[in-house]
């Protein structure tokens, strides 16, 4: 049986490692003792496995969230942390973030949705069962949200702000 490293095989892990350091497929093949074609295939499959794993984790986070807030474009950035903190208080969720962290995560994780001090695009703020938050561009996750809602037969977005 092949050795597994999460969802990666040994050759996939090695190909990712060496490619990230600038090695060619041929050089990696020499090091590992296989053909460069095998390395190319392993590398592509590794990237596909990683993409699928990330998507799976996103499905998990969105489907198990304590609440999800959809924030409309045009909303002032300073309003968002207040909204999230108040909603957590209402629901009895111990939030593991403060005003500054929420504000910074919006700017860091969704810079394409921020223009000056306002949102230029819709975002979602996800609060998990431990009180941690994640911020996503709504455009990037809306298909996943629709899939989950279709499967569950109900909406998973708890709050729609600015609509």
XYZ file of N, CA and C in Angstrom:
489
model
N 0.832 -1.189 0.000
C 0.000 0.000 0.000
C 0.877 1.253 0.000
N 0.460 2.251 -0.777
C 1.214 3.493 -0.856
C 1.120 4.259 0.459
N 2.231 4.917 0.807
C 2.208 5.779 1.986
C 1.326 6.981 1.690
N 0.522 7.388 2.689
C -0.362 8.540 2.509
C 0.010 9.626 3.516
N -0.084 10.829 3.076
C 0.172 12.010 3.890
C -1.061 12.888 3.771
N -2.060 12.604 4.607
C -3.355 13.245 4.428
C -3.956 12.707 3.144
N -4.282 13.588 2.221
C -4.819 13.171 0.924
C -3.733 13.104 -0.151
N -2.474 13.156 0.263
C -1.362 13.131 -0.684
C -0.574 11.835 -0.566
N -0.048 11.384 -1.701
C 0.874 10.251 -1.691
C 2.278 10.803 -1.453
N 3.217 9.915 -1.214
C 4.600 10.334 -0.980
C 5.151 11.096 -2.188
N 4.926 10.584 -3.388
C 5.451 11.238 -4.591
C 4.791 12.615 -4.802
N 3.519 12.733 -4.452
C 2.846 14.036 -4.558
C 3.450 15.028 -3.569
N 3.668 14.581 -2.341
C 4.262 15.441 -1.322
C 5.654 15.900 -1.747
N 6.453 14.964 -2.242
C 7.803 15.311 -2.687
C 7.774 16.255 -3.887
N 6.858 16.025 -4.819
C 6.782 16.907 -5.992
C 6.378 18.321 -5.577
N 5.455 18.446 -4.637
C 5.070 19.772 -4.136
C 6.247 20.462 -3.450
N 6.961 19.692 -2.628
C 8.101 20.233 -1.898
C 9.160 20.783 -2.859
N 9.570 19.961 -3.802
C 10.638 20.375 -4.708
C 10.188 21.452 -5.698
N 8.951 21.384 -6.181
C 8.457 22.429 -7.104
C 8.394 23.778 -6.393
N 8.045 23.775 -5.112
C 7.974 25.035 -4.361
C 9.356 25.661 -4.179
N 10.389 24.865 -4.399
C 11.762 25.361 -4.298
C 12.398 25.586 -5.664
N 11.572 25.539 -6.709
C 12.033 25.889 -8.042
C 12.642 24.771 -8.866
N 12.565 23.552 -8.405
C 13.125 22.425 -9.153
C 12.262 22.117 -10.379
N 12.905 21.649 -11.438
C 12.175 21.223 -12.640
C 11.646 19.805 -12.423
N 10.679 19.420 -13.258
C 10.156 18.049 -13.187
C 11.282 17.037 -13.396
N 12.177 17.334 -14.333
C 13.283 16.412 -14.625
C 14.209 16.246 -13.414
N 14.522 17.359 -12.761
C 15.419 17.296 -11.593
C 14.753 16.524 -10.449
N 13.461 16.775 -10.228
C 12.727 16.054 -9.176
C 12.708 14.560 -9.498
N 12.494 14.236 -10.764
C 12.461 12.830 -11.192
C 13.796 12.147 -10.901
N 14.902 12.857 -11.141
C 16.229 12.300 -10.847
C 16.389 12.033 -9.355
N 15.944 12.971 -8.543
C 16.075 12.841 -7.086
C 15.257 11.655 -6.569
N 14.016 11.547 -7.063
C 13.096 10.512 -6.571
C 13.339 9.165 -7.249
N 13.824 9.207 -8.481
C 14.078 7.971 -9.212
C 12.877 7.503 -10.009
N 12.253 8.428 -10.710
C 11.106 8.096 -11.563
C 11.166 8.989 -12.801
N 10.161 8.911 -13.648
C 10.164 9.732 -14.865
C 9.597 11.127 -14.579
N 9.994 12.080 -15.427
C 9.473 13.435 -15.244
C 7.974 13.483 -15.531
N 7.472 12.569 -16.382
C 6.030 12.502 -16.649
C 5.268 12.107 -15.382
N 5.818 11.148 -14.638
C 5.192 10.743 -13.369
C 5.155 11.904 -12.379
N 6.218 12.677 -12.356
C 6.282 13.827 -11.451
C 5.234 14.864 -11.855
N 5.126 15.138 -13.144
C 4.147 16.125 -13.626
C 2.723 15.706 -13.263
N 2.412 14.437 -13.468
C 1.072 13.920 -13.139
C 0.837 13.991 -11.630
N 1.837 13.566 -10.855
C 1.711 13.583 -9.394
C 1.506 15.006 -8.884
N 2.237 15.941 -9.456
C 2.133 17.342 -9.046
C 0.734 17.889 -9.328
N 0.222 17.646 -10.537
C -1.127 18.125 -10.895
C -2.191 17.495 -10.000
N -2.056 16.216 -9.736
C -3.029 15.537 -8.858
C -2.945 16.067 -7.432
N -1.744 16.372 -6.984
C -1.573 16.930 -5.636
C -2.291 18.269 -5.524
N -2.110 19.122 -6.530
C -2.789 20.421 -6.517
C -4.304 20.247 -6.526
N -4.787 19.285 -7.296
C -6.226 19.005 -7.362
C -6.737 18.510 -6.004
N -5.968 17.619 -5.363
C -6.351 17.115 -4.039
C -6.403 18.236 -3.004
N -5.448 19.145 -3.072
C -5.414 20.270 -2.139
C -6.622 21.175 -2.365
N -6.920 21.464 -3.619
C -8.082 22.293 -3.950
C -9.373 21.652 -3.432
N -9.511 20.364 -3.629
C -10.694 19.635 -3.163
C -10.774 19.625 -1.635
N -9.636 19.476 -0.972
C -9.595 19.495 0.493
C -10.009 20.855 1.037
N -9.502 21.925 0.415
C -9.868 23.278 0.844
C -11.362 23.522 0.667
N -11.910 23.042 -0.437
C -13.343 23.203 -0.697
C -14.161 22.415 0.327
N -13.706 21.223 0.664
C -14.383 20.394 1.666
C -14.407 21.098 3.018
N -13.287 21.684 3.405
C -13.212 22.409 4.672
C -14.164 23.602 4.653
N -14.259 24.289 3.532
C -15.180 25.418 3.414
C -16.631 24.957 3.554
N -16.987 23.848 2.912
C -18.329 23.275 3.087
C -18.584 22.995 4.569
N -17.605 22.419 5.235
C -17.739 22.106 6.662
C -17.946 23.382 7.479
N -17.085 24.377 7.272
C -17.182 25.617 8.052
C -18.523 26.309 7.853
N -18.989 26.356 6.611
C -20.248 27.043 6.333
C -21.456 26.265 6.846
N -21.406 24.949 6.789
C -22.571 24.163 7.214
C -22.658 23.997 8.725
N -21.556 24.202 9.449
C -21.579 24.044 10.904
C -21.467 25.366 11.653
N -21.482 26.480 10.944
C -21.336 27.793 11.574
C -22.479 28.076 12.540
N -22.168 28.780 13.615
C -23.209 29.229 14.546
C -24.080 30.279 13.871
N -23.437 31.169 13.123
C -24.201 32.068 12.258
C -23.318 32.628 11.159
N -23.994 33.033 10.084
C -23.333 33.629 8.926
C -24.023 34.954 8.652
N -23.221 36.007 8.540
C -23.757 37.332 8.237
C -23.337 37.730 6.827
N -24.310 38.107 6.013
C -24.053 38.624 4.670
C -24.116 40.138 4.761
N -23.020 40.796 4.410
C -22.920 42.247 4.531
C -22.875 42.847 3.129
N -23.776 43.780 2.866
C -23.920 44.377 1.542
C -22.829 45.410 1.261
N -22.548 45.580 -0.032
C -21.578 46.611 -0.418
C -22.137 47.975 -0.030
N -21.225 48.902 0.232
C -21.613 50.235 0.675
C -21.615 50.373 2.187
N -21.579 49.255 2.892
C -21.564 49.282 4.359
C -20.231 49.838 4.843
N -20.296 50.725 5.840
C -19.083 51.278 6.431
C -18.392 50.174 7.222
N -17.076 50.062 7.077
C -16.324 48.983 7.726
C -16.478 48.985 9.247
N -16.602 50.165 9.844
C -16.720 50.258 11.300
C -18.037 49.685 11.818
N -19.054 49.575 10.970
C -20.347 49.011 11.392
C -20.269 47.494 11.583
N -19.410 46.842 10.830
C -19.412 45.375 10.768
C -18.987 44.723 12.086
N -17.859 45.128 12.698
C -17.500 44.502 13.979
C -18.589 44.674 15.041
N -19.181 45.856 15.091
C -20.258 46.121 16.058
C -21.418 45.153 15.831
N -21.803 44.970 14.581
C -22.896 44.061 14.231
C -22.583 42.627 14.671
N -21.373 42.168 14.405
C -20.971 40.796 14.744
C -20.918 40.613 16.259
N -20.324 41.566 16.955
C -20.221 41.486 18.417
C -21.610 41.465 19.053
N -22.513 42.333 18.595
C -23.877 42.374 19.139
C -24.623 41.070 18.864
N -24.454 40.514 17.676
C -25.139 39.263 17.330
C -24.621 38.106 18.188
N -23.325 38.067 18.426
C -22.761 37.025 19.292
C -23.299 37.165 20.713
N -23.383 38.395 21.208
C -23.938 38.632 22.545
C -25.380 38.140 22.631
N -26.186 38.449 21.606
C -27.591 38.019 21.579
C -27.716 36.503 21.628
N -26.808 35.824 20.952
C -26.875 34.363 20.829
C -26.102 33.630 21.929
N -25.446 34.387 22.799
C -24.680 33.762 23.877
C -23.404 33.089 23.403
N -22.840 33.583 22.315
C -21.599 33.026 21.764
C -20.424 33.834 22.296
N -19.439 33.148 22.876
C -18.235 33.827 23.353
C -17.335 34.069 22.147
N -17.337 35.294 21.672
C -16.567 35.666 20.486
C -15.084 35.724 20.817
N -14.274 35.095 19.991
C -12.819 35.066 20.185
C -12.152 36.120 19.295
N -12.795 37.254 19.196
C -12.260 38.355 18.389
C -12.786 39.657 18.969
N -12.040 40.712 18.743
C -12.508 42.032 19.158
C -12.716 42.890 17.913
N -13.097 44.138 18.135
C -13.384 45.065 17.043
C -12.219 45.120 16.052
N -11.014 45.282 16.586
C -9.829 45.444 15.741
C -9.552 44.203 14.898
N -9.655 43.019 15.498
C -9.386 41.786 14.755
C -10.399 41.589 13.627
N -11.669 41.830 13.909
C -12.699 41.689 12.869
C -12.408 42.660 11.729
N -12.114 43.894 12.077
C -11.804 44.936 11.091
C -10.604 44.523 10.230
N -9.544 44.037 10.880
C -8.334 43.629 10.157
C -8.590 42.419 9.260
N -9.392 41.461 9.738
C -9.677 40.285 8.916
C -10.450 40.664 7.662
N -11.364 41.599 7.781
C -12.109 42.059 6.601
C -11.135 42.646 5.583
N -10.250 43.516 6.045
C -9.284 44.152 5.139
C -8.286 43.141 4.566
N -7.860 42.168 5.377
C -6.839 41.211 4.953
C -7.394 40.121 4.041
N -8.525 39.533 4.411
C -9.053 38.384 3.666
C -9.943 38.759 2.489
N -10.450 39.993 2.475
C -11.308 40.401 1.352
C -10.917 41.793 0.839
N -9.644 42.000 0.519
C -9.225 43.333 0.067
C -9.936 43.774 -1.211
N -10.336 42.807 -2.049
C -11.041 43.127 -3.285
C -12.442 43.663 -3.010
N -12.923 43.498 -1.787
C -14.273 43.957 -1.417
C -14.242 45.254 -0.620
N -13.056 45.832 -0.453
C -12.916 47.045 0.356
C -12.405 48.186 -0.510
N -13.064 49.329 -0.362
C -12.616 50.547 -1.037
C -12.717 51.686 -0.030
N -11.569 52.170 0.401
C -11.564 53.210 1.426
C -12.089 52.649 2.733
N -13.135 53.280 3.254
C -13.705 52.834 4.529
C -15.040 52.114 4.348
N -15.352 51.735 3.112
C -16.626 51.055 2.825
C -16.387 49.770 2.038
N -17.397 48.905 2.076
C -17.336 47.685 1.273
C -17.662 48.012 -0.175
N -16.843 47.515 -1.079
C -17.081 47.679 -2.515
C -17.708 46.413 -3.095
N -17.794 45.378 -2.273
C -18.408 44.112 -2.670
C -18.976 43.427 -1.445
N -19.875 42.490 -1.668
C -20.499 41.779 -0.551
C -19.505 40.824 0.100
N -19.608 40.711 1.427
C -18.793 39.749 2.167
C -19.702 38.922 3.073
N -19.183 37.788 3.508
C -19.857 37.057 4.572
C -18.883 36.910 5.731
N -19.429 37.009 6.932
C -18.663 36.792 8.151
C -19.250 35.547 8.800
N -18.399 34.565 9.023
C -18.818 33.279 9.576
C -18.295 33.178 11.004
N -19.185 32.863 11.944
C -18.781 32.634 13.329
C -18.992 31.154 13.621
N -17.903 30.473 13.997
C -18.004 29.025 14.226
C -18.405 28.709 15.663
N -18.499 27.417 15.971
C -18.984 26.983 17.285
C -18.049 27.358 18.423
N -16.806 27.716 18.104
C -15.840 28.110 19.122
C -15.732 29.625 19.262
N -16.497 30.361 18.465
C -16.478 31.817 18.530
C -15.429 32.466 17.646
N -14.774 31.679 16.803
C -13.799 32.241 15.868
C -14.516 32.721 14.613
N -13.939 33.713 13.955
C -14.569 34.228 12.740
C -13.690 33.966 11.523
N -14.362 33.832 10.395
C -13.708 33.800 9.092
C -14.479 34.773 8.212
N -13.753 35.417 7.316
C -14.364 36.390 6.410
C -14.069 35.956 4.978
N -15.106 35.983 4.137
C -14.975 35.578 2.739
C -15.692 36.575 1.839
N -15.213 36.697 0.630
C -15.947 37.422 -0.398
C -17.174 36.584 -0.728
N -18.349 37.203 -0.722
C -19.575 36.454 -1.001
C -19.526 35.846 -2.396
N -18.968 36.586 -3.338
C -18.900 36.097 -4.718
C -18.126 34.777 -4.814
N -17.097 34.621 -3.980
C -16.265 33.415 -4.020
C -16.933 32.199 -3.384
N -17.904 32.419 -2.488
C -18.507 31.283 -1.774
C -20.005 31.123 -2.020
N -20.590 31.984 -2.841
C -22.055 31.930 -2.986
C -22.543 30.610 -3.574
N -21.789 29.998 -4.478
C -22.211 28.710 -5.040
C -22.202 27.608 -3.977
N -21.219 27.652 -3.105
C -21.152 26.672 -2.021
C -22.317 26.879 -1.060
N -22.617 28.135 -0.743
C -23.755 28.436 0.134
C -25.045 27.927 -0.492
N -25.217 28.160 -1.782
C -26.429 27.681 -2.474
C -26.514 26.160 -2.454
N -25.386 25.468 -2.642
C -25.361 23.998 -2.567
C -25.815 23.511 -1.190
N -25.270 24.132 -0.152
C -25.615 23.730 1.216
C -27.095 23.990 1.483
N -27.577 25.172 1.080
C -28.989 25.510 1.302
C -29.915 24.560 0.553
N -29.534 24.191 -0.642
C -30.342 23.249 -1.427
C -30.389 21.884 -0.739
N -29.241 21.437 -0.250
C -29.159 20.145 0.423
C -29.948 20.141 1.735
N -29.817 21.220 2.513
C -30.498 21.296 3.808
C -31.968 21.682 3.679
N -32.304 22.323 2.571
C -33.673 22.783 2.381
C -34.010 24.014 3.194
N -32.982 24.771 3.592
C -33.213 26.013 4.336
C -32.028 26.950 4.160
N -32.265 28.230 4.483
C -31.199 29.223 4.368
C -30.201 29.066 5.505
N -28.934 29.286 5.207
C -27.920 29.228 6.261
C -27.408 30.617 6.624
N -27.759 31.618 5.836
C -27.364 32.990 6.160
C -28.357 33.520 7.184
N -27.844 33.836 8.390
C -28.697 34.262 9.496
C -29.021 35.743 9.455
N -28.056 36.536 8.993
C -28.192 37.989 9.027
C -27.881 38.537 7.648
N -28.730 39.440 7.183
C -28.450 40.168 5.943
C -28.442 41.643 6.310
N -27.252 42.229 6.283
C -27.099 43.626 6.694
C -26.968 44.528 5.468
N -27.777 45.565 5.432
C -27.701 46.545 4.350
C -28.532 46.189 3.143
N -29.509 45.312 3.313
C -30.372 44.911 2.194
C -31.761 45.466 2.373
